[in-house]
Structures are given as C-alpha cells and as structure tokens.
PDB file of C-alpha atoms in Angstrom:
ATOM      1  CA  THR A   1      95.069 -98.751  99.503  1.00 43.00           C
ATOM      2  CA  THR A   2      98.527 -98.015  98.688  1.00 42.00           C
ATOM      3  CA  CYS A   3      99.413-101.732  99.268  1.00 42.00           C
ATOM      4  CA  SER A   4      96.619-102.781  96.941  1.00 38.00           C
ATOM      5  CA  SER A   5      97.887-100.227  94.251  1.00 35.00           C
ATOM      6  CA  PHE A   6     101.334-101.579  94.582  1.00 32.00           C
ATOM      7  CA  GLN A   7     100.013-105.267  94.263  1.00 39.00           C
ATOM      8  CA  PHE A   8      97.883-104.259  91.194  1.00 31.00           C
ATOM      9  CA  LEU A   9     101.152-102.586  89.542  1.00 31.00           C
ATOM     10  CA  THR A  10     103.249-105.653  90.637  1.00 30.00           C
ATOM     11  CA  THR A  11     100.967-107.844  89.073  1.00 32.00           C
ATOM     12  CA  LEU A  12     100.331-105.972  85.991  1.00 33.00           C
ATOM     13  CA  LEU A  13     104.417-105.548  85.529  1.00 34.00           C
ATOM     14  CA  GLY A  14     104.648-109.478  85.988  1.00 37.00           C
ATOM     15  CA  LEU A  15     101.814-109.969  83.288  1.00 33.00           C
ATOM     16  CA  CYS A  16     103.775-107.581  80.926  1.00 34.00           C
ATOM     17  CA  LEU A  17     106.975-109.428  81.437  1.00 34.00           C
ATOM     18  CA  VAL A  18     105.155-112.975  80.902  1.00 33.00           C
ATOM     19  CA  TRP A  19     103.542-111.436  77.680  1.00 37.00           C
ATOM     20  CA  ALA A  20     106.842-110.161  76.613  1.00 40.00           C
ATOM     21  CA  ALA A  21     108.728-113.388  77.118  1.00 38.00           C
ATOM     22  CA  GLY A  22     106.071-115.143  75.139  1.00 42.00           C
ATOM     23  CA  ALA A  23     106.163-112.626  72.259  1.00 42.00           C
ATOM     24  CA  ALA A  24     109.958-113.038  72.227  1.00 44.00           C
ATOM     25  CA  ALA A  25     109.668-116.739  72.343  1.00 43.00           C
ATOM     26  CA  ALA A  26     107.543-116.762  69.202  1.00 55.00           C
ATOM     27  CA  ALA A  27     110.230-115.113  66.980  1.00 69.00           C
ATOM     28  CA  PRO A  28     111.787-117.736  64.953  1.00 84.00           C
ATOM     29  CA  ALA A  29     115.513-118.256  65.446  1.00 91.00           C
ATOM     30  CA  ALA A  30     117.887-118.632  62.688  1.00 95.00           C
ATOM     31  CA  LEU A  31     118.111-121.929  60.831  1.00 96.00           C
ATOM     32  CA  PRO A  32     120.683-124.215  62.922  1.00 97.00           C
ATOM     33  CA  SER A  33     122.886-124.465  59.730  1.00 96.00           C
ATOM     34  CA  LEU A  34     122.841-123.029  56.177  1.00 97.00           C
ATOM     35  CA  ASP A  35     124.718-124.640  53.239  1.00 96.00           C
ATOM     36  CA  VAL A  36     126.503-121.612  51.855  1.00 95.00           C
ATOM     37  CA  ASP A  37     127.240-122.820  48.342  1.00 95.00           C
ATOM     38  CA  ALA A  38     123.629-123.739  48.028  1.00 95.00           C
ATOM     39  CA  TYR A  39     122.578-120.297  49.113  1.00 97.00           C
ATOM     40  CA  MET A  40     124.580-118.344  46.688  1.00 97.00           C
ATOM     41  CA  GLY A  41     123.403-116.930  43.454  1.00 97.00           C
ATOM     42  CA  ARG A  42     120.233-114.891  42.595  1.00 98.00           C
ATOM     43  CA  TRP A  43     117.238-114.730  44.801  1.00 98.00           C
ATOM     44  CA  TYR A  44     114.178-112.697  43.790  1.00 98.00           C
ATOM     45  CA  GLN A  45     112.428-110.677  46.516  1.00 97.00           C
ATOM     46  CA  VAL A  46     108.632-111.894  46.187  1.00 97.00           C
ATOM     47  CA  ALA A  47     107.371-110.210  49.344  1.00 97.00           C
ATOM     48  CA  LEU A  48     108.622-107.934  52.111  1.00 97.00           C
ATOM     49  CA  TYR A  49     107.673-105.913  55.141  1.00 97.00           C
ATOM     50  CA  PRO A  50     107.915-102.417  53.516  1.00 95.00           C
ATOM     51  CA  ASN A  51     111.166-100.497  54.876  1.00 94.00           C
ATOM     52  CA  ARG A  52     112.697 -97.130  54.475  1.00 93.00           C
ATOM     53  CA  PHE A  53     115.930 -98.146  53.022  1.00 90.00           C
ATOM     54  CA  GLN A  54     113.987 -99.945  50.233  1.00 93.00           C
ATOM     55  CA  SER A  55     111.456 -97.294  49.795  1.00 94.00           C
ATOM     56  CA  GLN A  56     112.502 -96.248  46.265  1.00 95.00           C
ATOM     57  CA  CYS A  57     112.245 -99.660  44.843  1.00 95.00           C
ATOM     58  CA  LEU A  58     109.122-100.082  42.940  1.00 94.00           C
ATOM     59  CA  SER A  59     109.430-103.675  41.460  1.00 95.00           C
ATOM     60  CA  ASP A  60     111.933-106.186  40.296  1.00 96.00           C
ATOM     61  CA  THR A  61     114.214-106.446  43.553  1.00 97.00           C
ATOM     62  CA  SER A  62     116.606-109.030  43.598  1.00 97.00           C
ATOM     63  CA  ALA A  63     119.787-109.906  45.582  1.00 97.00           C
ATOM     64  CA  THR A  64     122.551-112.084  44.500  1.00 98.00           C
ATOM     65  CA  TYR A  65     125.167-113.504  46.682  1.00 97.00           C
ATOM     66  CA  ARG A  66     128.723-114.297  45.915  1.00 97.00           C
ATOM     67  CA  LEU A  67     131.537-115.774  47.980  1.00 94.00           C
ATOM     68  CA  VAL A  68     134.348-113.539  48.143  1.00 93.00           C
ATOM     69  CA  PRO A  69     137.475-113.497  50.515  1.00 89.00           C
ATOM     70  CA  GLY A  70     136.469-112.200  53.698  1.00 84.00           C
ATOM     71  CA  GLY A  71     132.567-112.927  53.546  1.00 90.00           C
ATOM     72  CA  VAL A  72     129.800-112.728  51.101  1.00 95.00           C
ATOM     73  CA  GLU A  73     128.992-109.934  48.446  1.00 97.00           C
ATOM     74  CA  VAL A  74     125.738-109.010  48.206  1.00 97.00           C
ATOM     75  CA  THR A  75     124.420-107.293  45.303  1.00 97.00           C
ATOM     76  CA  ASN A  76     120.817-105.786  45.617  1.00 97.00           C
ATOM     77  CA  GLN A  77     119.114-104.592  42.344  1.00 96.00           C
ATOM     78  CA  CYS A  78     115.398-102.854  41.915  1.00 96.00           C
ATOM     79  CA  THR A  79     113.547-100.758  39.538  1.00 95.00           C
ATOM     80  CA  THR A  80     112.922 -96.999  40.927  1.00 95.00           C
ATOM     81  CA  LYS A  81     110.981 -94.342  39.311  1.00 95.00           C
ATOM     82  CA  ASP A  82     114.185 -93.189  37.424  1.00 95.00           C
ATOM     83  CA  GLY A  83     115.183 -96.800  36.524  1.00 94.00           C
ATOM     84  CA  PRO A  84     117.464 -99.592  37.481  1.00 95.00           C
ATOM     85  CA  GLU A  85     119.404 -99.223  40.799  1.00 96.00           C
ATOM     86  CA  ARG A  86     122.105-101.365  42.049  1.00 96.00           C
ATOM     87  CA  VAL A  87     123.915-101.515  45.369  1.00 96.00           C
ATOM     88  CA  VAL A  88     126.760-103.824  46.433  1.00 96.00           C
ATOM     89  CA  GLY A  89     127.450-104.749  50.237  1.00 96.00           C
ATOM     90  CA  MET A  90     128.843-107.344  52.216  1.00 96.00           C
ATOM     91  CA  ALA A  91     127.680-109.991  54.529  1.00 96.00           C
ATOM     92  CA  ARG A  92     129.774-111.827  57.448  1.00 95.00           C
ATOM     93  CA  PRO A  93     128.658-114.237  60.192  1.00 95.00           C
ATOM     94  CA  ARG A  94     127.282-112.877  63.159  1.00 95.00           C
ATOM     95  CA  GLY A  95     127.682-114.909  66.135  1.00 92.00           C
ATOM     96  CA  SER A  96     128.034-118.009  63.699  1.00 93.00           C
ATOM     97  CA  GLU A  97     130.906-120.267  62.583  1.00 90.00           C
ATOM     98  CA  LEU A  98     131.814-120.878  59.155  1.00 88.00           C
ATOM     99  CA  GLY A  99     133.154-124.331  58.510  1.00 88.00           C
ATOM    100  CA  GLY A 100     132.944-126.876  55.768  1.00 89.00           C
ATOM    101  CA  GLY A 101     130.854-124.700  53.764  1.00 91.00           C
ATOM    102  CA  MET A 102     128.141-124.623  56.443  1.00 94.00           C
ATOM    103  CA  LEU A 103     127.196-121.423  58.430  1.00 95.00           C
ATOM    104  CA  LYS A 104     126.145-122.523  62.080  1.00 96.00           C
ATOM    105  CA  PRO A 105     123.551-120.874  62.836  1.00 97.00           C
ATOM    106  CA  ALA A 106     122.271-119.132  59.750  1.00 97.00           C
ATOM    107  CA  SER A 107     122.930-115.607  61.192  1.00 96.00           C
ATOM    108  CA  LEU A 108     124.643-112.647  59.279  1.00 96.00           C
ATOM    109  CA  GLU A 109     125.306-109.332  59.356  1.00 96.00           C
ATOM    110  CA  VAL A 110     125.020-107.151  56.229  1.00 96.00           C
ATOM    111  CA  ALA A 111     126.221-103.684  55.390  1.00 96.00           C
ATOM    112  CA  PHE A 112     125.692-101.659  52.199  1.00 94.00           C
ATOM    113  CA  ALA A 113     127.594 -98.463  53.526  1.00 92.00           C
ATOM    114  CA  PRO A 114     130.755 -97.561  51.786  1.00 92.00           C
ATOM    115  CA  THR A 115     133.675 -99.727  52.640  1.00 91.00           C
ATOM    116  CA  TRP A 116     135.600 -97.147  54.696  1.00 94.00           C
ATOM    117  CA  LEU A 117     132.620 -96.745  56.984  1.00 94.00           C
ATOM    118  CA  ARG A 118     132.127-100.680  57.571  1.00 92.00           C
ATOM    119  CA  TRP A 119     134.033-100.388  60.746  1.00 92.00           C
ATOM    120  CA  LEU A 120     131.303 -98.871  62.280  1.00 94.00           C
ATOM    121  CA  PRO A 121     128.906-101.339  64.174  1.00 92.00           C
ATOM    122  CA  LEU A 122     125.996 -99.225  63.315  1.00 93.00           C
ATOM    123  CA  VAL A 123     126.238 -99.841  59.616  1.00 94.00           C
ATOM    124  CA  TRP A 124     125.667-103.448  60.018  1.00 95.00           C
ATOM    125  CA  GLY A 125     122.161-105.050  60.147  1.00 94.00           C
ATOM    126  CA  ASN A 126     121.025-108.346  61.249  1.00 95.00           C
ATOM    127  CA  TYR A 127     120.124-110.932  58.586  1.00 96.00           C
ATOM    128  CA  ASP A 128     118.811-114.456  59.612  1.00 97.00           C
ATOM    129  CA  VAL A 129     117.682-117.092  57.521  1.00 98.00           C
ATOM    130  CA  VAL A 130     114.750-118.477  59.590  1.00 97.00           C
ATOM    131  CA  HIS A 131     113.107-120.647  56.905  1.00 97.00           C
ATOM    132  CA  LEU A 132     114.508-122.585  53.755  1.00 97.00           C
ATOM    133  CA  THR A 133     112.367-125.103  51.912  1.00 96.00           C
ATOM    134  CA  PRO A 134     113.843-128.547  51.371  1.00 94.00           C
ATOM    135  CA  ASP A 135     114.645-128.038  47.831  1.00 95.00           C
ATOM    136  CA  LYS A 136     116.125-124.629  48.726  1.00 95.00           C
ATOM    137  CA  ARG A 137     114.071-122.624  46.306  1.00 96.00           C
ATOM    138  CA  LEU A 138     112.192-120.510  48.775  1.00 97.00           C
ATOM    139  CA  ALA A 139     113.667-118.526  51.634  1.00 97.00           C
ATOM    140  CA  ILE A 140     112.210-116.442  54.663  1.00 97.00           C
ATOM    141  CA  VAL A 141     114.718-113.917  56.023  1.00 97.00           C
ATOM    142  CA  SER A 142     114.256-111.669  59.276  1.00 96.00           C
ATOM    143  CA  GLU A 143     116.134-110.759  62.343  1.00 94.00           C
ATOM    144  CA  PRO A 144     115.588-111.084  66.113  1.00 92.00           C
ATOM    145  CA  SER A 145     113.093-108.266  66.571  1.00 92.00           C
ATOM    146  CA  GLN A 146     110.914-109.353  63.478  1.00 92.00           C
ATOM    147  CA  SER A 147     111.100-105.862  62.431  1.00 94.00           C
ATOM    148  CA  TYR A 148     111.991-106.706  58.928  1.00 95.00           C
ATOM    149  CA  LEU A 149     110.823-109.580  56.771  1.00 97.00           C
ATOM    150  CA  TRP A 150     111.788-110.701  53.301  1.00 97.00           C
ATOM    151  CA  VAL A 151     110.646-113.620  51.311  1.00 98.00           C
ATOM    152  CA  LEU A 152     113.064-114.738  48.673  1.00 98.00           C
ATOM    153  CA  SER A 153     112.620-117.210  45.657  1.00 98.00           C
ATOM    154  CA  ARG A 154     114.516-118.465  42.973  1.00 97.00           C
ATOM    155  CA  GLU A 155     111.686-117.603  40.666  1.00 96.00           C
ATOM    156  CA  ARG A 156     109.910-114.390  40.061  1.00 95.00           C
ATOM    157  CA  SER A 157     106.751-115.539  41.399  1.00 93.00           C
ATOM    158  CA  LEU A 158     104.954-118.100  43.583  1.00 95.00           C
ATOM    159  CA  SER A 159     102.273-120.518  43.120  1.00 95.00           C
ATOM    160  CA  ASP A 160      99.140-120.152  45.200  1.00 96.00           C
ATOM    161  CA  ALA A 161     100.110-123.138  47.152  1.00 95.00           C
ATOM    162  CA  GLN A 162     103.545-121.665  47.883  1.00 96.00           C
ATOM    163  CA  TRP A 163     101.865-118.441  49.069  1.00 96.00           C
ATOM    164  CA  GLN A 164      99.729-120.199  51.244  1.00 96.00           C
ATOM    165  CA  ALA A 165     102.717-121.871  52.794  1.00 96.00           C
ATOM    166  CA  VAL A 166     104.826-118.919  53.395  1.00 96.00           C
ATOM    167  CA  GLU A 167     101.767-117.224  54.814  1.00 96.00           C
ATOM    168  CA  ARG A 168     100.934-120.222  57.242  1.00 96.00           C
ATOM    169  CA  TYR A 169     104.787-120.008  58.215  1.00 95.00           C
ATOM    170  CA  ALA A 170     104.730-116.442  58.829  1.00 95.00           C
ATOM    171  CA  ARG A 171     101.819-116.574  61.157  1.00 95.00           C
ATOM    172  CA  ASP A 172     102.624-119.658  62.923  1.00 95.00           C
ATOM    173  CA  ASN A 173     105.932-117.876  63.787  1.00 94.00           C
ATOM    174  CA  GLY A 174     104.570-114.636  64.972  1.00 94.00           C
ATOM    175  CA  PHE A 175     104.981-112.420  61.999  1.00 95.00           C
ATOM    176  CA  ASP A 176     102.347-109.979  61.170  1.00 96.00           C
ATOM    177  CA  TRP A 177     100.942-110.935  57.983  1.00 95.00           C
ATOM    178  CA  SER A 178      98.889-107.842  57.184  1.00 96.00           C
ATOM    179  CA  ARG A 179     102.200-105.926  56.771  1.00 96.00           C
ATOM    180  CA  VAL A 180     103.297-108.078  53.964  1.00 96.00           C
ATOM    181  CA  GLN A 181     103.804-106.495  50.665  1.00 96.00           C
ATOM    182  CA  ARG A 182     104.087-108.572  47.468  1.00 96.00           C
ATOM    183  CA  GLU A 183     106.921-107.693  44.974  1.00 94.00           C
ATOM    184  CA  ILE A 184     106.185-107.078  41.437  1.00 89.00           C
ATOM    185  CA  HIS A 185     108.460-108.552  38.717  1.00 92.00           C
ATOM    186  CA  ARG A 186     108.538-107.159  35.310  1.00 85.00           C
ATOM    187  CA  ALA A 187     112.033-106.969  33.952  1.00 63.00           C
ATOM    188  CA  ALA A 188     113.950-109.793  32.261  1.00 61.00           C
ATOM    189  CA  PRO A 189     116.959-111.000  34.662  1.00 53.00           C
TER     190      PRO A 189
END
C-alpha cells in the first residue's frame, strides 16, 4: 500500500504540474511590439479587476501617458468620496527594448511611489499591454500572473459590440470575467 500511495501522490503531483503549466500557458503575453507615440495621451479606464490600490476611486478613472526623459510619465486621476484625486508615476521598459519609437515587447514596469523610493524593486509593478485594437482606441492591460486587469479606451464608454469583443478576448485568454467591474464616468475631461 505504501507503493500505491506513492504512485497516487506522484500521479496527482504530475497532474497538478500539467494543470499549472496549462494555466500558465493560457495567460496572454505582452504584445510583441507597441508604438509608443500612438499609446501616449489619455485613456479612460472602462473596466478593471478591483484592487486595493484603487479602492478609493469611485468613478472617472483615467490615465495619461507622456514621454519624458528616462521613460513615460503616468498621471492617474479618479473621483473619490472626497473629490478628485491625482497621482503621478513613472513607467519604464521591463525586459523590453525601446527603439525607433517601438517598445518590444509591450512590457513595462510602473511606480507611483515617491521618486526617492523608486530605487527599491518592490515599488515597481508589472504592466503588459496584452491587447490593442487595430485602430488603437481600446487596450487591455494585465501582467504575467493575471491578478490585475484594466480595460482602457480613448472614449468614456464602449458600445455593446465593443463590450462583447472585450469579454470574448478576456474569456478566451484565461481572464475571470466574473471579477470584472465596469467603470462609471461622469466628469468632463
């Protein structure tokens, strides 16, 4: 019986490893390249996986990207119960090369910690653009573990057809659509 218990545990471990490898393979990789200039500007967060660092945001969340020396300045804004809130951070290539206006692959790391703390690796979070529509008006951002998800749009809302396409992409690529929360946009830009 000891041998059969060992075989059972070995088989179970093997199945778990195969399942884990399959789950990891389902995670979409960052796009092979990203036109950095085309990505700059304001994006409205139209949906996300709720997370602790955005829990104060009730509506009107947007991100504005601007090229600056040393990387990309990221300005996130939202409306909280106390009014508008704004935080400025920095994004830089993560295992990527930036050349000729293209980021290859579309992998960044982002920090919103004070400048004097940005030397610490733990203040940087992964940011991968995993999907971008051909017209570059709708993006899906995540990171390798798929713990986070943001749906960004150049417009404050999506049509029903756009929502269906986003949901189809998310489900087909292993995202848990039941976790997605749509964003409310009320304020003028």
